Amino acid sequence: MTVSSARTLRVVTFQALGPDSAVDAALRSQLVPRLLGERSVRNAWQGRRGGADGNHVLVSTWADGPVDGPFEPPDIAFLREALAGLGGVELAAVEQLEIAVHAQFQRPEPPRVLRVFHGSTRLGELTDYVDDARAGMTADARVNDGLVSFVLAHDRQDAFVSVSTWTGWPAIEAATGGNTRQPFATRQTRRLAGYRIVHLELLPEAPVSARSGGKSRLEAAT
């Protein structure tokens, strides 16, 4: 297990308006590598699903959050530039949260599924939920080699987002108790006031992790 030094999680949900194949190519070859070239960015995952509103999610982890200023943060600015000639982009939501748990695991298979979990805890139970989630992640990682990465971030009150990458659906089923007929399941419910889950296909062949020297590591989702 590798514990990341990232402190900030950003989750950008957006609708790509151009043709799917061209959008994928632009995100893979332009957006993600450029974002990983930013000094503070540690990871970037780009997930996609069907044609519903907000059909793409760009997740990134940062050693420090983007600096406030008159210009858009790099992830959004690069996203707009990458898709400018393909019909543009419609932003659905932009979230920035403080990371409490972030770990990555070496696996023989690449990640293919991005799971984004939005939740809120019962009043006063966020800290305990984070502890439970960290312990659950560690236990899952020992017996389930489908968990590749896990990030949990929160707003210091009761809202949180967890993002995880998986080698495939069977690994998610084993960890969460869900299945194809009940996909939106979780075993950690006793401290929750509510939650919603989105599963997305990871963009194939896109780099996901920044490395020293400006190089990126590929985790092909093929």
CSV table of C-alpha atoms in Angstrom, one decimal:
chain,number,residue,atom,x,y,z
A,1,MET,CA,0.0,0.0,0.0
A,2,THR,CA,1.2,3.5,-0.9
A,3,VAL,CA,-0.1,6.4,1.2
A,4,SER,CA,-0.4,9.6,-0.8
A,5,SER,CA,0.8,13.1,0.3
A,6,ALA,CA,-2.2,14.7,-1.4
A,7,ARG,CA,-4.3,17.0,0.8
A,8,THR,CA,-7.1,18.1,-1.6
A,9,LEU,CA,-9.7,16.3,-3.7
A,10,ARG,CA,-11.4,17.9,-6.6
A,11,VAL,CA,-14.4,16.3,-8.4
A,12,VAL,CA,-15.6,18.0,-11.6
A,13,THR,CA,-18.9,16.5,-13.0
A,14,PHE,CA,-19.5,17.6,-16.6
A,15,GLN,CA,-21.4,16.9,-19.8
A,16,ALA,CA,-19.2,16.5,-22.9
A,17,LEU,CA,-21.1,17.8,-25.9
A,18,GLY,CA,-19.0,16.4,-28.8
A,19,PRO,CA,-18.8,12.9,-30.3
A,20,ASP,CA,-17.8,10.2,-27.8
A,21,SER,CA,-14.7,8.9,-29.6
A,22,ALA,CA,-13.3,12.4,-30.3
A,23,VAL,CA,-14.0,13.5,-26.7
A,24,ASP,CA,-12.2,10.4,-25.3
A,25,ALA,CA,-9.2,11.1,-27.5
A,26,ALA,CA,-9.0,14.7,-26.4
A,27,LEU,CA,-9.4,13.9,-22.7
A,28,ARG,CA,-6.8,11.1,-22.9
A,29,SER,CA,-4.1,12.8,-24.9
A,30,GLN,CA,-4.6,16.5,-23.9
A,31,LEU,CA,-6.5,17.0,-20.7
A,32,VAL,CA,-5.2,14.3,-18.3
A,33,PRO,CA,-1.5,14.5,-19.2
A,34,ARG,CA,-1.6,18.3,-19.0
A,35,LEU,CA,-3.3,18.2,-15.6
A,36,LEU,CA,-0.8,15.7,-14.3
A,37,GLY,CA,2.0,18.1,-15.4
A,38,GLU,CA,0.8,20.6,-12.8
A,39,ARG,CA,3.2,20.8,-9.9
A,40,SER,CA,0.6,20.2,-7.2
A,41,VAL,CA,-1.4,17.4,-8.9
A,42,ARG,CA,-0.8,13.9,-7.7
A,43,ASN,CA,-3.6,11.9,-9.5
A,44,ALA,CA,-6.2,12.3,-12.2
A,45,TRP,CA,-9.0,9.9,-13.1
A,46,GLN,CA,-11.5,10.5,-15.9
A,47,GLY,CA,-14.6,8.4,-15.8
A,48,ARG,CA,-17.5,8.3,-18.3
A,49,ARG,CA,-21.0,6.7,-18.4
A,50,GLY,CA,-24.0,6.9,-20.7
A,51,GLY,CA,-25.5,10.0,-22.3
A,52,ALA,CA,-27.2,11.3,-19.1
A,53,ASP,CA,-26.5,14.8,-17.7
A,54,GLY,CA,-23.1,14.9,-16.1
A,55,ASN,CA,-21.9,11.9,-18.1
A,56,HIS,CA,-18.2,12.5,-17.2
A,57,VAL,CA,-16.4,12.9,-13.9
A,58,LEU,CA,-12.8,14.3,-13.6
A,59,VAL,CA,-11.3,13.5,-10.3
A,60,SER,CA,-7.9,14.9,-9.2
A,61,THR,CA,-5.9,14.9,-6.0
A,62,TRP,CA,-3.6,17.8,-5.1
A,63,ALA,CA,-0.7,18.4,-2.7
A,64,ASP,CA,-2.4,21.8,-2.2
A,65,GLY,CA,-5.6,23.0,-3.7
A,66,PRO,CA,-5.6,25.4,-6.7
A,67,VAL,CA,-4.7,28.9,-5.7
A,68,ASP,CA,-7.7,31.3,-5.6
A,69,GLY,CA,-7.5,34.0,-8.2
A,70,PRO,CA,-9.2,35.6,-11.2
A,71,PHE,CA,-8.6,32.6,-13.4
A,72,GLU,CA,-10.3,29.3,-13.5
A,73,PRO,CA,-8.5,26.4,-11.7
A,74,PRO,CA,-6.3,24.3,-14.1
A,75,ASP,CA,-8.6,21.3,-14.2
A,76,ILE,CA,-11.5,23.3,-15.5
A,77,ALA,CA,-9.4,25.6,-17.8
A,78,PHE,CA,-7.7,22.6,-19.4
A,79,LEU,CA,-11.0,20.8,-19.7
A,80,ARG,CA,-12.5,23.7,-21.6
A,81,GLU,CA,-9.5,24.0,-23.9
A,82,ALA,CA,-9.4,20.3,-24.7
A,83,LEU,CA,-13.1,20.2,-25.7
A,84,ALA,CA,-13.4,23.7,-27.2
A,85,GLY,CA,-13.3,22.4,-30.8
A,86,LEU,CA,-15.7,19.5,-30.0
A,87,GLY,CA,-18.8,21.3,-29.0
A,88,GLY,CA,-17.5,22.4,-25.6
A,89,VAL,CA,-18.5,21.3,-22.1
A,90,GLU,CA,-21.3,22.0,-19.6
A,91,LEU,CA,-20.2,21.9,-16.0
A,92,ALA,CA,-22.7,20.2,-13.6
A,93,ALA,CA,-20.8,20.4,-10.3
A,94,VAL,CA,-17.4,21.3,-9.0
A,95,GLU,CA,-16.4,20.1,-5.5
A,96,GLN,CA,-13.2,20.7,-3.5
A,97,LEU,CA,-12.8,18.8,-0.2
A,98,GLU,CA,-10.1,18.0,2.3
A,99,ILE,CA,-8.6,14.5,2.0
A,100,ALA,CA,-8.7,12.3,5.1
A,101,VAL,CA,-7.7,8.9,3.6
A,102,HIS,CA,-5.8,8.3,0.3
A,103,ALA,CA,-4.1,5.0,-0.5
A,104,GLN,CA,-3.0,3.1,-3.6
A,105,PHE,CA,-2.3,-0.6,-4.1
A,106,GLN,CA,-0.2,-2.4,-6.6
A,107,ARG,CA,-2.4,-4.9,-8.5
A,108,PRO,CA,-1.8,-7.3,-11.4
A,109,GLU,CA,-4.8,-5.9,-13.3
A,110,PRO,CA,-5.4,-2.3,-14.3
A,111,PRO,CA,-8.4,-0.3,-12.9
A,112,ARG,CA,-11.4,-0.2,-15.2
A,113,VAL,CA,-14.2,1.2,-12.9
A,114,LEU,CA,-14.4,4.5,-11.1
A,115,ARG,CA,-16.8,4.6,-8.1
A,116,VAL,CA,-17.8,8.0,-6.8
A,117,PHE,CA,-19.7,7.9,-3.5
A,118,HIS,CA,-21.4,11.1,-2.1
A,119,GLY,CA,-22.6,10.8,1.4
A,120,SER,CA,-23.5,12.6,4.6
A,121,THR,CA,-23.1,11.3,8.1
A,122,ARG,CA,-25.3,11.6,11.1
A,123,LEU,CA,-24.6,14.6,13.3
A,124,GLY,CA,-21.2,14.4,15.0
A,125,GLU,CA,-20.3,11.1,13.4
A,126,LEU,CA,-18.0,12.2,10.6
A,127,THR,CA,-14.7,11.4,12.4
A,128,ASP,CA,-16.0,8.0,13.4
A,129,TYR,CA,-17.1,7.3,9.8
A,130,VAL,CA,-13.7,8.2,8.5
A,131,ASP,CA,-12.1,5.8,10.9
A,132,ASP,CA,-14.5,3.1,9.9
A,133,ALA,CA,-13.9,3.7,6.2
A,134,ARG,CA,-10.1,3.6,6.7
A,135,ALA,CA,-10.4,0.3,8.5
A,136,GLY,CA,-12.8,-1.1,5.9
A,137,MET,CA,-10.4,0.0,3.1
A,138,THR,CA,-7.5,-1.7,4.8
A,139,ALA,CA,-9.5,-4.9,5.4
A,140,ASP,CA,-10.8,-5.0,1.8
A,141,ALA,CA,-7.3,-4.4,0.3
A,142,ARG,CA,-6.0,-7.4,2.1
A,143,VAL,CA,-8.5,-9.9,0.7
A,144,ASN,CA,-9.7,-8.2,-2.5
A,145,ASP,CA,-7.1,-7.5,-5.1
A,146,GLY,CA,-9.6,-5.5,-7.2
A,147,LEU,CA,-9.3,-2.4,-5.1
A,148,VAL,CA,-6.6,-0.2,-6.8
A,149,SER,CA,-7.0,3.2,-5.1
A,150,PHE,CA,-9.2,4.8,-2.5
A,151,VAL,CA,-9.7,8.5,-1.5
A,152,LEU,CA,-12.0,9.9,1.1
A,153,ALA,CA,-12.4,13.7,1.6
A,154,HIS,CA,-14.9,15.8,3.5
A,155,ASP,CA,-16.1,19.3,4.2
A,156,ARG,CA,-15.3,19.2,8.0
A,157,GLN,CA,-19.0,19.0,8.8
A,158,ASP,CA,-21.0,16.0,7.7
A,159,ALA,CA,-20.6,15.7,3.9
A,160,PHE,CA,-18.0,13.6,2.3
A,161,VAL,CA,-17.0,12.1,-1.1
A,162,SER,CA,-15.1,8.8,-1.5
A,163,VAL,CA,-13.6,7.9,-4.8
A,164,SER,CA,-12.2,4.5,-5.6
A,165,THR,CA,-10.9,2.6,-8.6
A,166,TRP,CA,-11.4,-1.1,-9.2
A,167,THR,CA,-10.3,-3.7,-11.7
A,168,GLY,CA,-13.9,-4.7,-12.4
A,169,TRP,CA,-17.4,-5.1,-11.2
A,170,PRO,CA,-16.9,-8.5,-9.3
A,171,ALA,CA,-14.4,-6.7,-7.0
A,172,ILE,CA,-16.9,-4.0,-6.2
A,173,GLU,CA,-19.6,-6.7,-5.5
A,174,ALA,CA,-17.3,-8.5,-3.1
A,175,ALA,CA,-16.4,-5.2,-1.2
A,176,THR,CA,-19.9,-3.6,-1.1
A,177,GLY,CA,-22.4,-6.5,-1.2
A,178,GLY,CA,-24.0,-5.0,-4.3
A,179,ASN,CA,-24.7,-6.8,-7.6
A,180,THR,CA,-25.9,-5.9,-11.0
A,181,ARG,CA,-29.6,-5.8,-9.9
A,182,GLN,CA,-28.7,-3.7,-6.8
A,183,PRO,CA,-25.5,-1.8,-7.7
A,184,PHE,CA,-25.7,1.1,-5.4
A,185,ALA,CA,-24.9,-0.7,-2.2
A,186,THR,CA,-22.5,-0.2,0.7
A,187,ARG,CA,-21.7,-2.1,3.9
A,188,GLN,CA,-20.9,1.1,5.9
A,189,THR,CA,-24.4,2.4,6.6
A,190,ARG,CA,-24.8,2.7,10.3
A,191,ARG,CA,-23.4,6.2,10.5
A,192,LEU,CA,-24.9,7.6,7.3
A,193,ALA,CA,-27.8,10.0,7.0
A,194,GLY,CA,-27.9,9.5,3.2
A,195,TYR,CA,-25.8,8.7,0.2
A,196,ARG,CA,-25.7,8.3,-3.6
A,197,ILE,CA,-23.3,6.4,-5.8
A,198,VAL,CA,-22.1,6.7,-9.4
A,199,HIS,CA,-20.1,4.1,-11.3
A,200,LEU,CA,-18.2,5.1,-14.4
A,201,GLU,CA,-15.9,3.5,-16.9
A,202,LEU,CA,-12.3,4.7,-16.6
A,203,LEU,CA,-11.0,6.4,-19.7
A,204,PRO,CA,-8.8,3.7,-21.4
A,205,GLU,CA,-5.0,4.2,-21.6
A,206,ALA,CA,-5.0,7.5,-19.8
A,207,PRO,CA,-2.2,8.3,-17.3
A,208,VAL,CA,-3.4,8.6,-13.7
A,209,SER,CA,-0.5,9.4,-11.4
A,210,ALA,CA,2.2,12.1,-11.5
A,211,ARG,CA,5.8,11.0,-11.1
A,212,SER,CA,9.0,12.9,-10.3
A,213,GLY,CA,10.7,14.4,-13.2
A,214,GLY,CA,7.4,15.4,-14.8
A,215,LYS,CA,6.6,11.8,-16.0
A,216,SER,CA,3.3,10.1,-15.5
A,217,ARG,CA,2.4,6.5,-14.8
A,218,LEU,CA,-0.1,4.7,-17.0
A,219,GLU,CA,-2.8,2.5,-15.6
A,220,ALA,CA,-4.6,1.4,-18.7
A,221,ALA,CA,-8.3,0.8,-18.3
A,222,THR,CA,-8.5,-1.8,-21.1
